[in-house]
Amino acid sequence: SILVVTMLFQIEGIICWIMIYPLFSILAGIGGIIAFLVRKKRVTDMDNNNWKKPNSLNISVILILPAFIGVIEGERTLSGKEFNISKSVIIPASTKVVWYHLTNINEIKTTENYSPLSNMMGFPRHLCTTLDTLSVGGNRKAIYENGLYFEETISDYEIGKLLVLDINIDPNKIPKNVMDEHIVIGGKHVNILQDIYTIKKISENSCKLTLTSRFTINTPFNWYASIWSKYLMADILHGQLNLIKGRTKS
């Protein structure tokens, strides 16, 4: 019921609920077990004439204590942590061909969508990527559905081998209806800092393309948020790598 109410009144987005639901279910299950044991003990005490009427004030305090603590803590429990995640794919093409498609992505067709998890959770679909000039300081722009886009700057590159992109995100330019406030990239909880593409030659017609992403999360429970962030980032990275791989086959 809490899930339905918070989504109905747009207190929380569907993505946040999908991410928190496993933990919420476990804690709810533990709470149910504790309630069962307390009730069982109460019945036993009643049978033994040892039962005393519970203090309603104490029960009320216990019920509102989590909400009270949450208000007091606010954002003071936020803890920033940086992560690096790398994914690779073997591509049956020369480094020259892979480099061309990496630096000339342009429009992305619906059939080239290789990120099933992020799409299932409601993340906007990647529409196109543009690059104004292949040089240090060059601007790369990744455009997604619903007006979402990311500005990237080339900070280092080596033709056929390396492309380093510093990601510049202004959360104020991200439409409010695109992402839940808790997962707005560039916001107070999630930020992507840098993407690094490396190409390693295996043979004349085969190479290994690796994408490494550096990002931060800032939550009171990074241990749990990091699990989801790694899964989602891995899905997104695989999507980018498989896009390039698919282009080399056409």
JSON list of C-alpha atoms in Angstrom, two decimals:
[
{"chain": "A", "resi": 1, "resn": "SER", "atom": "CA", "xyz": [0.00, 0.00, 0.00]},
{"chain": "A", "resi": 2, "resn": "ILE", "atom": "CA", "xyz": [2.88, 2.37, 0.77]},
{"chain": "A", "resi": 3, "resn": "LEU", "atom": "CA", "xyz": [4.31, 1.66, -2.69]},
{"chain": "A", "resi": 4, "resn": "VAL", "atom": "CA", "xyz": [1.01, 2.48, -4.42]},
{"chain": "A", "resi": 5, "resn": "VAL", "atom": "CA", "xyz": [0.43, 5.68, -2.42]},
{"chain": "A", "resi": 6, "resn": "THR", "atom": "CA", "xyz": [3.94, 7.10, -2.92]},
{"chain": "A", "resi": 7, "resn": "MET", "atom": "CA", "xyz": [3.85, 6.39, -6.65]},
{"chain": "A", "resi": 8, "resn": "LEU", "atom": "CA", "xyz": [0.27, 7.68, -7.05]},
{"chain": "A", "resi": 9, "resn": "PHE", "atom": "CA", "xyz": [1.13, 11.01, -5.44]},
{"chain": "A", "resi": 10, "resn": "GLN", "atom": "CA", "xyz": [4.56, 11.05, -7.13]},
{"chain": "A", "resi": 11, "resn": "ILE", "atom": "CA", "xyz": [6.36, 11.09, -3.79]},
{"chain": "A", "resi": 12, "resn": "GLU", "atom": "CA", "xyz": [8.74, 8.47, -5.17]},
{"chain": "A", "resi": 13, "resn": "GLY", "atom": "CA", "xyz": [9.41, 7.37, -8.74]},
{"chain": "A", "resi": 14, "resn": "ILE", "atom": "CA", "xyz": [9.10, 3.84, -10.07]},
{"chain": "A", "resi": 15, "resn": "ILE", "atom": "CA", "xyz": [12.89, 3.52, -10.43]},
{"chain": "A", "resi": 16, "resn": "CYS", "atom": "CA", "xyz": [13.46, 4.27, -6.74]},
{"chain": "A", "resi": 17, "resn": "TRP", "atom": "CA", "xyz": [10.82, 1.76, -5.71]},
{"chain": "A", "resi": 18, "resn": "ILE", "atom": "CA", "xyz": [12.28, -0.98, -7.91]},
{"chain": "A", "resi": 19, "resn": "MET", "atom": "CA", "xyz": [15.68, -0.36, -6.32]},
{"chain": "A", "resi": 20, "resn": "ILE", "atom": "CA", "xyz": [14.47, -0.21, -2.71]},
{"chain": "A", "resi": 21, "resn": "TYR", "atom": "CA", "xyz": [11.83, -2.95, -2.93]},
{"chain": "A", "resi": 22, "resn": "PRO", "atom": "CA", "xyz": [14.17, -5.93, -2.23]},
{"chain": "A", "resi": 23, "resn": "LEU", "atom": "CA", "xyz": [15.55, -4.27, 0.92]},
{"chain": "A", "resi": 24, "resn": "PHE", "atom": "CA", "xyz": [12.07, -3.08, 1.92]},
{"chain": "A", "resi": 25, "resn": "SER", "atom": "CA", "xyz": [10.70, -6.61, 1.55]},
{"chain": "A", "resi": 26, "resn": "ILE", "atom": "CA", "xyz": [13.47, -8.13, 3.68]},
{"chain": "A", "resi": 27, "resn": "LEU", "atom": "CA", "xyz": [12.99, -5.58, 6.46]},
{"chain": "A", "resi": 28, "resn": "ALA", "atom": "CA", "xyz": [9.21, -6.01, 6.29]},
{"chain": "A", "resi": 29, "resn": "GLY", "atom": "CA", "xyz": [9.67, -9.77, 6.60]},
{"chain": "A", "resi": 30, "resn": "ILE", "atom": "CA", "xyz": [11.90, -9.34, 9.64]},
{"chain": "A", "resi": 31, "resn": "GLY", "atom": "CA", "xyz": [9.31, -7.00, 11.14]},
{"chain": "A", "resi": 32, "resn": "GLY", "atom": "CA", "xyz": [6.60, -9.60, 10.53]},
{"chain": "A", "resi": 33, "resn": "ILE", "atom": "CA", "xyz": [8.63, -12.30, 12.29]},
{"chain": "A", "resi": 34, "resn": "ILE", "atom": "CA", "xyz": [9.24, -10.03, 15.29]},
{"chain": "A", "resi": 35, "resn": "ALA", "atom": "CA", "xyz": [5.53, -9.16, 15.45]},
{"chain": "A", "resi": 36, "resn": "PHE", "atom": "CA", "xyz": [4.65, -12.87, 15.33]},
{"chain": "A", "resi": 37, "resn": "LEU", "atom": "CA", "xyz": [7.05, -13.68, 18.18]},
{"chain": "A", "resi": 38, "resn": "VAL", "atom": "CA", "xyz": [5.73, -10.80, 20.30]},
{"chain": "A", "resi": 39, "resn": "ARG", "atom": "CA", "xyz": [2.14, -11.87, 19.69]},
{"chain": "A", "resi": 40, "resn": "LYS", "atom": "CA", "xyz": [3.00, -15.48, 20.48]},
{"chain": "A", "resi": 41, "resn": "LYS", "atom": "CA", "xyz": [4.62, -14.44, 23.76]},
{"chain": "A", "resi": 42, "resn": "ARG", "atom": "CA", "xyz": [1.59, -12.32, 24.63]},
{"chain": "A", "resi": 43, "resn": "VAL", "atom": "CA", "xyz": [-0.75, -15.28, 24.09]},
{"chain": "A", "resi": 44, "resn": "THR", "atom": "CA", "xyz": [1.50, -17.45, 26.26]},
{"chain": "A", "resi": 45, "resn": "ASP", "atom": "CA", "xyz": [1.55, -14.83, 29.02]},
{"chain": "A", "resi": 46, "resn": "MET", "atom": "CA", "xyz": [-2.24, -14.54, 28.88]},
{"chain": "A", "resi": 47, "resn": "ASP", "atom": "CA", "xyz": [-2.55, -18.30, 29.30]},
{"chain": "A", "resi": 48, "resn": "ASN", "atom": "CA", "xyz": [-0.25, -18.11, 32.31]},
{"chain": "A", "resi": 49, "resn": "ASN", "atom": "CA", "xyz": [-2.05, -15.02, 33.69]},
{"chain": "A", "resi": 50, "resn": "ASN", "atom": "CA", "xyz": [1.19, -13.01, 33.36]},
{"chain": "A", "resi": 51, "resn": "TRP", "atom": "CA", "xyz": [-0.02, -10.65, 30.67]},
{"chain": "A", "resi": 52, "resn": "LYS", "atom": "CA", "xyz": [-0.07, -6.94, 31.33]},
{"chain": "A", "resi": 53, "resn": "LYS", "atom": "CA", "xyz": [-1.80, -4.37, 29.17]},
{"chain": "A", "resi": 54, "resn": "PRO", "atom": "CA", "xyz": [0.82, -2.68, 26.96]},
{"chain": "A", "resi": 55, "resn": "ASN", "atom": "CA", "xyz": [1.58, 0.97, 27.46]},
{"chain": "A", "resi": 56, "resn": "SER", "atom": "CA", "xyz": [0.00, 2.70, 24.45]},
{"chain": "A", "resi": 57, "resn": "LEU", "atom": "CA", "xyz": [2.33, 5.70, 24.82]},
{"chain": "A", "resi": 58, "resn": "ASN", "atom": "CA", "xyz": [5.42, 3.51, 24.52]},
{"chain": "A", "resi": 59, "resn": "ILE", "atom": "CA", "xyz": [4.01, 1.79, 21.45]},
{"chain": "A", "resi": 60, "resn": "SER", "atom": "CA", "xyz": [3.20, 5.14, 19.81]},
{"chain": "A", "resi": 61, "resn": "VAL", "atom": "CA", "xyz": [6.74, 6.40, 20.46]},
{"chain": "A", "resi": 62, "resn": "ILE", "atom": "CA", "xyz": [8.22, 3.28, 18.88]},
{"chain": "A", "resi": 63, "resn": "LEU", "atom": "CA", "xyz": [6.04, 3.67, 15.78]},
{"chain": "A", "resi": 64, "resn": "ILE", "atom": "CA", "xyz": [6.96, 7.30, 15.13]},
{"chain": "A", "resi": 65, "resn": "LEU", "atom": "CA", "xyz": [10.63, 6.99, 16.13]},
{"chain": "A", "resi": 66, "resn": "PRO", "atom": "CA", "xyz": [11.93, 6.10, 12.61]},
{"chain": "A", "resi": 67, "resn": "ALA", "atom": "CA", "xyz": [10.18, 9.09, 11.04]},
{"chain": "A", "resi": 68, "resn": "PHE", "atom": "CA", "xyz": [11.42, 11.38, 13.83]},
{"chain": "A", "resi": 69, "resn": "ILE", "atom": "CA", "xyz": [15.01, 10.20, 13.39]},
{"chain": "A", "resi": 70, "resn": "GLY", "atom": "CA", "xyz": [14.75, 10.66, 9.62]},
{"chain": "A", "resi": 71, "resn": "VAL", "atom": "CA", "xyz": [13.67, 14.29, 10.02]},
{"chain": "A", "resi": 72, "resn": "ILE", "atom": "CA", "xyz": [16.51, 15.02, 12.47]},
{"chain": "A", "resi": 73, "resn": "GLU", "atom": "CA", "xyz": [19.18, 13.34, 10.34]},
{"chain": "A", "resi": 74, "resn": "GLY", "atom": "CA", "xyz": [18.13, 15.03, 7.10]},
{"chain": "A", "resi": 75, "resn": "GLU", "atom": "CA", "xyz": [21.12, 14.90, 4.74]},
{"chain": "A", "resi": 76, "resn": "ARG", "atom": "CA", "xyz": [23.74, 14.77, 7.49]},
{"chain": "A", "resi": 77, "resn": "THR", "atom": "CA", "xyz": [24.15, 11.02, 6.99]},
{"chain": "A", "resi": 78, "resn": "LEU", "atom": "CA", "xyz": [25.03, 11.34, 3.29]},
{"chain": "A", "resi": 79, "resn": "SER", "atom": "CA", "xyz": [28.42, 9.84, 2.50]},
{"chain": "A", "resi": 80, "resn": "GLY", "atom": "CA", "xyz": [30.11, 10.28, -0.86]},
{"chain": "A", "resi": 81, "resn": "LYS", "atom": "CA", "xyz": [32.05, 7.41, -2.43]},
{"chain": "A", "resi": 82, "resn": "GLU", "atom": "CA", "xyz": [33.76, 7.07, -5.80]},
{"chain": "A", "resi": 83, "resn": "PHE", "atom": "CA", "xyz": [33.57, 3.95, -7.95]},
{"chain": "A", "resi": 84, "resn": "ASN", "atom": "CA", "xyz": [35.20, 2.69, -11.13]},
{"chain": "A", "resi": 85, "resn": "ILE", "atom": "CA", "xyz": [33.59, 0.04, -13.30]},
{"chain": "A", "resi": 86, "resn": "SER", "atom": "CA", "xyz": [35.00, -1.43, -16.51]},
{"chain": "A", "resi": 87, "resn": "LYS", "atom": "CA", "xyz": [33.41, -3.61, -19.18]},
{"chain": "A", "resi": 88, "resn": "SER", "atom": "CA", "xyz": [34.94, -5.02, -22.34]},
{"chain": "A", "resi": 89, "resn": "VAL", "atom": "CA", "xyz": [33.88, -6.65, -25.59]},
{"chain": "A", "resi": 90, "resn": "ILE", "atom": "CA", "xyz": [35.84, -8.46, -28.27]},
{"chain": "A", "resi": 91, "resn": "ILE", "atom": "CA", "xyz": [35.07, -7.05, -31.72]},
{"chain": "A", "resi": 92, "resn": "PRO", "atom": "CA", "xyz": [35.93, -8.91, -34.94]},
{"chain": "A", "resi": 93, "resn": "ALA", "atom": "CA", "xyz": [37.17, -5.77, -36.70]},
{"chain": "A", "resi": 94, "resn": "SER", "atom": "CA", "xyz": [40.35, -3.74, -37.00]},
{"chain": "A", "resi": 95, "resn": "THR", "atom": "CA", "xyz": [41.20, -0.95, -34.55]},
{"chain": "A", "resi": 96, "resn": "LYS", "atom": "CA", "xyz": [40.74, 1.53, -37.40]},
{"chain": "A", "resi": 97, "resn": "VAL", "atom": "CA", "xyz": [37.14, 0.42, -38.01]},
{"chain": "A", "resi": 98, "resn": "VAL", "atom": "CA", "xyz": [36.30, 0.39, -34.29]},
{"chain": "A", "resi": 99, "resn": "TRP", "atom": "CA", "xyz": [37.82, 3.85, -33.81]},
{"chain": "A", "resi": 100, "resn": "TYR", "atom": "CA", "xyz": [35.75, 5.24, -36.69]},
{"chain": "A", "resi": 101, "resn": "HIS", "atom": "CA", "xyz": [32.47, 3.98, -35.25]},
{"chain": "A", "resi": 102, "resn": "LEU", "atom": "CA", "xyz": [33.44, 5.11, -31.74]},
{"chain": "A", "resi": 103, "resn": "THR", "atom": "CA", "xyz": [33.96, 8.67, -32.92]},
{"chain": "A", "resi": 104, "resn": "ASN", "atom": "CA", "xyz": [31.04, 8.73, -35.37]},
{"chain": "A", "resi": 105, "resn": "ILE", "atom": "CA", "xyz": [28.05, 7.37, -33.46]},
{"chain": "A", "resi": 106, "resn": "ASN", "atom": "CA", "xyz": [25.46, 9.97, -34.54]},
{"chain": "A", "resi": 107, "resn": "GLU", "atom": "CA", "xyz": [21.83, 8.75, -34.67]},
{"chain": "A", "resi": 108, "resn": "ILE", "atom": "CA", "xyz": [20.98, 5.53, -32.80]},
{"chain": "A", "resi": 109, "resn": "LYS", "atom": "CA", "xyz": [18.13, 3.36, -34.08]},
{"chain": "A", "resi": 110, "resn": "THR", "atom": "CA", "xyz": [15.61, 1.66, -31.78]},
{"chain": "A", "resi": 111, "resn": "THR", "atom": "CA", "xyz": [16.94, -1.72, -32.94]},
{"chain": "A", "resi": 112, "resn": "GLU", "atom": "CA", "xyz": [20.39, -0.73, -31.64]},
{"chain": "A", "resi": 113, "resn": "ASN", "atom": "CA", "xyz": [19.16, -0.61, -28.06]},
{"chain": "A", "resi": 114, "resn": "TYR", "atom": "CA", "xyz": [21.38, -2.90, -25.96]},
{"chain": "A", "resi": 115, "resn": "SER", "atom": "CA", "xyz": [20.56, -1.79, -22.39]},
{"chain": "A", "resi": 116, "resn": "PRO", "atom": "CA", "xyz": [17.52, -3.89, -21.33]},
{"chain": "A", "resi": 117, "resn": "LEU", "atom": "CA", "xyz": [17.81, -3.38, -17.56]},
{"chain": "A", "resi": 118, "resn": "SER", "atom": "CA", "xyz": [18.02, 0.42, -17.62]},
{"chain": "A", "resi": 119, "resn": "ASN", "atom": "CA", "xyz": [15.20, 0.61, -20.17]},
{"chain": "A", "resi": 120, "resn": "MET", "atom": "CA", "xyz": [13.00, -1.69, -18.10]},
{"chain": "A", "resi": 121, "resn": "MET", "atom": "CA", "xyz": [13.51, 0.62, -15.13]},
{"chain": "A", "resi": 122, "resn": "GLY", "atom": "CA", "xyz": [12.41, 3.65, -17.13]},
{"chain": "A", "resi": 123, "resn": "PHE", "atom": "CA", "xyz": [15.68, 5.34, -18.05]},
{"chain": "A", "resi": 124, "resn": "PRO", "atom": "CA", "xyz": [15.39, 7.45, -21.22]},
{"chain": "A", "resi": 125, "resn": "ARG", "atom": "CA", "xyz": [16.57, 5.79, -24.43]},
{"chain": "A", "resi": 126, "resn": "HIS", "atom": "CA", "xyz": [19.81, 6.95, -26.01]},
{"chain": "A", "resi": 127, "resn": "LEU", "atom": "CA", "xyz": [18.95, 8.75, -29.27]},
{"chain": "A", "resi": 128, "resn": "CYS", "atom": "CA", "xyz": [22.24, 10.03, -30.66]},
{"chain": "A", "resi": 129, "resn": "THR", "atom": "CA", "xyz": [25.77, 11.18, -29.88]},
{"chain": "A", "resi": 130, "resn": "THR", "atom": "CA", "xyz": [27.50, 14.04, -31.68]},
{"chain": "A", "resi": 131, "resn": "LEU", "atom": "CA", "xyz": [31.14, 15.15, -31.72]},
{"chain": "A", "resi": 132, "resn": "ASP", "atom": "CA", "xyz": [32.15, 18.59, -32.99]},
{"chain": "A", "resi": 133, "resn": "THR", "atom": "CA", "xyz": [35.90, 17.96, -33.35]},
{"chain": "A", "resi": 134, "resn": "LEU", "atom": "CA", "xyz": [38.29, 15.14, -32.55]},
{"chain": "A", "resi": 135, "resn": "SER", "atom": "CA", "xyz": [40.84, 17.00, -30.43]},
{"chain": "A", "resi": 136, "resn": "VAL", "atom": "CA", "xyz": [41.57, 17.83, -26.82]},
{"chain": "A", "resi": 137, "resn": "GLY", "atom": "CA", "xyz": [38.80, 20.21, -25.76]},
{"chain": "A", "resi": 138, "resn": "GLY", "atom": "CA", "xyz": [36.41, 18.80, -28.35]},
{"chain": "A", "resi": 139, "resn": "ASN", "atom": "CA", "xyz": [32.77, 18.63, -27.30]},
{"chain": "A", "resi": 140, "resn": "ARG", "atom": "CA", "xyz": [30.79, 15.40, -27.39]},
{"chain": "A", "resi": 141, "resn": "LYS", "atom": "CA", "xyz": [27.06, 15.44, -26.67]},
{"chain": "A", "resi": 142, "resn": "ALA", "atom": "CA", "xyz": [25.00, 12.37, -25.73]},
{"chain": "A", "resi": 143, "resn": "ILE", "atom": "CA", "xyz": [21.29, 13.00, -26.29]},
{"chain": "A", "resi": 144, "resn": "TYR", "atom": "CA", "xyz": [18.50, 10.92, -24.73]},
{"chain": "A", "resi": 145, "resn": "GLU", "atom": "CA", "xyz": [14.72, 10.91, -24.76]},
{"chain": "A", "resi": 146, "resn": "ASN", "atom": "CA", "xyz": [12.61, 13.55, -22.99]},
{"chain": "A", "resi": 147, "resn": "GLY", "atom": "CA", "xyz": [15.17, 16.33, -23.36]},
{"chain": "A", "resi": 148, "resn": "LEU", "atom": "CA", "xyz": [17.93, 14.64, -21.37]},
{"chain": "A", "resi": 149, "resn": "TYR", "atom": "CA", "xyz": [21.51, 15.19, -22.59]},
{"chain": "A", "resi": 150, "resn": "PHE", "atom": "CA", "xyz": [25.08, 15.04, -21.28]},
{"chain": "A", "resi": 151, "resn": "GLU", "atom": "CA", "xyz": [27.92, 17.34, -22.30]},
{"chain": "A", "resi": 152, "resn": "GLU", "atom": "CA", "xyz": [31.32, 15.63, -22.56]},
{"chain": "A", "resi": 153, "resn": "THR", "atom": "CA", "xyz": [34.77, 17.12, -23.18]},
{"chain": "A", "resi": 154, "resn": "ILE", "atom": "CA", "xyz": [37.72, 15.25, -24.68]},
{"chain": "A", "resi": 155, "resn": "SER", "atom": "CA", "xyz": [40.59, 15.52, -22.18]},
{"chain": "A", "resi": 156, "resn": "ASP", "atom": "CA", "xyz": [42.91, 13.01, -23.87]},
{"chain": "A", "resi": 157, "resn": "TYR", "atom": "CA", "xyz": [42.97, 10.79, -26.94]},
{"chain": "A", "resi": 158, "resn": "GLU", "atom": "CA", "xyz": [45.21, 8.66, -29.12]},
{"chain": "A", "resi": 159, "resn": "ILE", "atom": "CA", "xyz": [43.85, 7.72, -32.53]},
{"chain": "A", "resi": 160, "resn": "GLY", "atom": "CA", "xyz": [42.89, 4.07, -32.65]},
{"chain": "A", "resi": 161, "resn": "LYS", "atom": "CA", "xyz": [43.77, 3.49, -28.99]},
{"chain": "A", "resi": 162, "resn": "LEU", "atom": "CA", "xyz": [42.32, 5.90, -26.42]},
{"chain": "A", "resi": 163, "resn": "LEU", "atom": "CA", "xyz": [39.45, 8.34, -25.87]},
{"chain": "A", "resi": 164, "resn": "VAL", "atom": "CA", "xyz": [39.03, 10.06, -22.49]},
{"chain": "A", "resi": 165, "resn": "LEU", "atom": "CA", "xyz": [35.83, 12.04, -21.87]},
{"chain": "A", "resi": 166, "resn": "ASP", "atom": "CA", "xyz": [35.24, 14.33, -18.90]},
{"chain": "A", "resi": 167, "resn": "ILE", "atom": "CA", "xyz": [31.50, 14.49, -18.26]},
{"chain": "A", "resi": 168, "resn": "ASN", "atom": "CA", "xyz": [29.99, 17.87, -17.41]},
{"chain": "A", "resi": 169, "resn": "ILE", "atom": "CA", "xyz": [26.46, 17.66, -16.04]},
{"chain": "A", "resi": 170, "resn": "ASP", "atom": "CA", "xyz": [24.31, 20.54, -14.88]},
{"chain": "A", "resi": 171, "resn": "PRO", "atom": "CA", "xyz": [21.41, 18.98, -12.91]},
{"chain": "A", "resi": 172, "resn": "ASN", "atom": "CA", "xyz": [19.41, 22.18, -13.34]},
{"chain": "A", "resi": 173, "resn": "LYS", "atom": "CA", "xyz": [19.25, 21.52, -17.09]},
{"chain": "A", "resi": 174, "resn": "ILE", "atom": "CA", "xyz": [17.76, 18.05, -16.62]},
{"chain": "A", "resi": 175, "resn": "PRO", "atom": "CA", "xyz": [13.95, 18.19, -16.97]},
{"chain": "A", "resi": 176, "resn": "LYS", "atom": "CA", "xyz": [12.29, 17.35, -13.65]},
{"chain": "A", "resi": 177, "resn": "ASN", "atom": "CA", "xyz": [9.96, 14.79, -15.21]},
{"chain": "A", "resi": 178, "resn": "VAL", "atom": "CA", "xyz": [12.83, 12.73, -16.68]},
{"chain": "A", "resi": 179, "resn": "MET", "atom": "CA", "xyz": [14.36, 11.27, -13.52]},
{"chain": "A", "resi": 180, "resn": "ASP", "atom": "CA", "xyz": [13.50, 10.85, -9.87]},
{"chain": "A", "resi": 181, "resn": "GLU", "atom": "CA", "xyz": [15.35, 13.42, -7.74]},
{"chain": "A", "resi": 182, "resn": "HIS", "atom": "CA", "xyz": [17.24, 10.64, -5.94]},
{"chain": "A", "resi": 183, "resn": "ILE", "atom": "CA", "xyz": [18.92, 9.43, -9.14]},
{"chain": "A", "resi": 184, "resn": "VAL", "atom": "CA", "xyz": [19.31, 12.66, -11.11]},
{"chain": "A", "resi": 185, "resn": "ILE", "atom": "CA", "xyz": [22.78, 12.38, -12.61]},
{"chain": "A", "resi": 186, "resn": "GLY", "atom": "CA", "xyz": [24.85, 15.36, -11.53]},
{"chain": "A", "resi": 187, "resn": "GLY", "atom": "CA", "xyz": [22.57, 15.88, -8.53]},
{"chain": "A", "resi": 188, "resn": "LYS", "atom": "CA", "xyz": [23.35, 15.43, -4.85]},
{"chain": "A", "resi": 189, "resn": "HIS", "atom": "CA", "xyz": [23.13, 11.63, -4.91]},
{"chain": "A", "resi": 190, "resn": "VAL", "atom": "CA", "xyz": [24.61, 10.44, -8.22]},
{"chain": "A", "resi": 191, "resn": "ASN", "atom": "CA", "xyz": [27.24, 11.87, -10.55]},
{"chain": "A", "resi": 192, "resn": "ILE", "atom": "CA", "xyz": [29.21, 10.48, -13.50]},
{"chain": "A", "resi": 193, "resn": "LEU", "atom": "CA", "xyz": [32.67, 12.02, -13.76]},
{"chain": "A", "resi": 194, "resn": "GLN", "atom": "CA", "xyz": [34.54, 10.40, -16.62]},
{"chain": "A", "resi": 195, "resn": "ASP", "atom": "CA", "xyz": [34.36, 7.76, -19.36]},
{"chain": "A", "resi": 196, "resn": "ILE", "atom": "CA", "xyz": [37.49, 6.16, -20.81]},
{"chain": "A", "resi": 197, "resn": "TYR", "atom": "CA", "xyz": [37.48, 4.08, -23.99]},
{"chain": "A", "resi": 198, "resn": "THR", "atom": "CA", "xyz": [40.54, 1.96, -24.77]},
{"chain": "A", "resi": 199, "resn": "ILE", "atom": "CA", "xyz": [41.14, -0.17, -27.85]},
{"chain": "A", "resi": 200, "resn": "LYS", "atom": "CA", "xyz": [43.65, -3.03, -27.72]},
{"chain": "A", "resi": 201, "resn": "LYS", "atom": "CA", "xyz": [44.68, -4.78, -30.90]},
{"chain": "A", "resi": 202, "resn": "ILE", "atom": "CA", "xyz": [44.40, -8.59, -30.82]},
{"chain": "A", "resi": 203, "resn": "SER", "atom": "CA", "xyz": [45.02, -9.28, -34.51]},
{"chain": "A", "resi": 204, "resn": "GLU", "atom": "CA", "xyz": [44.65, -7.48, -37.83]},
{"chain": "A", "resi": 205, "resn": "ASN", "atom": "CA", "xyz": [40.89, -8.05, -37.76]},
{"chain": "A", "resi": 206, "resn": "SER", "atom": "CA", "xyz": [40.15, -8.31, -34.05]},
{"chain": "A", "resi": 207, "resn": "CYS", "atom": "CA", "xyz": [40.44, -6.02, -31.05]},
{"chain": "A", "resi": 208, "resn": "LYS", "atom": "CA", "xyz": [39.25, -5.52, -27.49]},
{"chain": "A", "resi": 209, "resn": "LEU", "atom": "CA", "xyz": [37.19, -2.43, -26.70]},
{"chain": "A", "resi": 210, "resn": "THR", "atom": "CA", "xyz": [37.00, -1.45, -23.02]},
{"chain": "A", "resi": 211, "resn": "LEU", "atom": "CA", "xyz": [34.85, 1.25, -21.45]},
{"chain": "A", "resi": 212, "resn": "THR", "atom": "CA", "xyz": [35.65, 2.42, -17.93]},
{"chain": "A", "resi": 213, "resn": "SER", "atom": "CA", "xyz": [33.31, 4.77, -16.10]},
{"chain": "A", "resi": 214, "resn": "ARG", "atom": "CA", "xyz": [34.18, 6.76, -12.99]},
{"chain": "A", "resi": 215, "resn": "PHE", "atom": "CA", "xyz": [31.21, 7.86, -10.90]},
{"chain": "A", "resi": 216, "resn": "THR", "atom": "CA", "xyz": [30.17, 8.81, -7.38]},
{"chain": "A", "resi": 217, "resn": "ILE", "atom": "CA", "xyz": [27.18, 8.03, -5.19]},
{"chain": "A", "resi": 218, "resn": "ASN", "atom": "CA", "xyz": [26.24, 9.99, -2.11]},
{"chain": "A", "resi": 219, "resn": "THR", "atom": "CA", "xyz": [23.67, 8.28, 0.13]},
{"chain": "A", "resi": 220, "resn": "PRO", "atom": "CA", "xyz": [23.27, 7.21, 3.79]},
{"chain": "A", "resi": 221, "resn": "PHE", "atom": "CA", "xyz": [23.47, 3.58, 2.61]},
{"chain": "A", "resi": 222, "resn": "ASN", "atom": "CA", "xyz": [26.19, 3.42, -0.05]},
{"chain": "A", "resi": 223, "resn": "TRP", "atom": "CA", "xyz": [26.70, -0.29, 0.65]},
{"chain": "A", "resi": 224, "resn": "TYR", "atom": "CA", "xyz": [23.24, -0.98, -0.83]},
{"chain": "A", "resi": 225, "resn": "ALA", "atom": "CA", "xyz": [23.12, 1.81, -3.41]},
{"chain": "A", "resi": 226, "resn": "SER", "atom": "CA", "xyz": [26.47, 0.66, -4.81]},
{"chain": "A", "resi": 227, "resn": "ILE", "atom": "CA", "xyz": [25.01, -2.76, -5.64]},
{"chain": "A", "resi": 228, "resn": "TRP", "atom": "CA", "xyz": [22.30, -1.24, -7.83]},
{"chain": "A", "resi": 229, "resn": "SER", "atom": "CA", "xyz": [24.57, 1.45, -9.30]},
{"chain": "A", "resi": 230, "resn": "LYS", "atom": "CA", "xyz": [27.10, -1.18, -10.41]},
{"chain": "A", "resi": 231, "resn": "TYR", "atom": "CA", "xyz": [24.39, -3.30, -12.04]},
{"chain": "A", "resi": 232, "resn": "LEU", "atom": "CA", "xyz": [22.91, -0.28, -13.83]},
{"chain": "A", "resi": 233, "resn": "MET", "atom": "CA", "xyz": [26.26, 1.12, -14.92]},
{"chain": "A", "resi": 234, "resn": "ALA", "atom": "CA", "xyz": [27.33, -2.31, -16.19]},
{"chain": "A", "resi": 235, "resn": "ASP", "atom": "CA", "xyz": [24.12, -2.49, -18.23]},
{"chain": "A", "resi": 236, "resn": "ILE", "atom": "CA", "xyz": [24.70, 0.97, -19.69]},
{"chain": "A", "resi": 237, "resn": "LEU", "atom": "CA", "xyz": [28.37, 0.25, -20.48]},
{"chain": "A", "resi": 238, "resn": "HIS", "atom": "CA", "xyz": [27.47, -3.03, -22.16]},
{"chain": "A", "resi": 239, "resn": "GLY", "atom": "CA", "xyz": [24.91, -1.12, -24.21]},
{"chain": "A", "resi": 240, "resn": "GLN", "atom": "CA", "xyz": [27.51, 1.39, -25.42]},
{"chain": "A", "resi": 241, "resn": "LEU", "atom": "CA", "xyz": [30.06, -1.32, -26.23]},
{"chain": "A", "resi": 242, "resn": "ASN", "atom": "CA", "xyz": [27.57, -3.53, -28.07]},
{"chain": "A", "resi": 243, "resn": "LEU", "atom": "CA", "xyz": [26.38, -0.51, -30.05]},
{"chain": "A", "resi": 244, "resn": "ILE", "atom": "CA", "xyz": [29.91, -0.07, -31.43]},
{"chain": "A", "resi": 245, "resn": "LYS", "atom": "CA", "xyz": [30.26, -3.81, -32.00]},
{"chain": "A", "resi": 246, "resn": "GLY", "atom": "CA", "xyz": [26.97, -3.92, -33.89]},
{"chain": "A", "resi": 247, "resn": "ARG", "atom": "CA", "xyz": [27.99, -0.98, -36.08]},
{"chain": "A", "resi": 248, "resn": "THR", "atom": "CA", "xyz": [31.18, -2.75, -37.18]},
{"chain": "A", "resi": 249, "resn": "LYS", "atom": "CA", "xyz": [29.12, -5.63, -38.58]},
{"chain": "A", "resi": 250, "resn": "SER", "atom": "CA", "xyz": [26.97, -3.45, -40.82]}
]
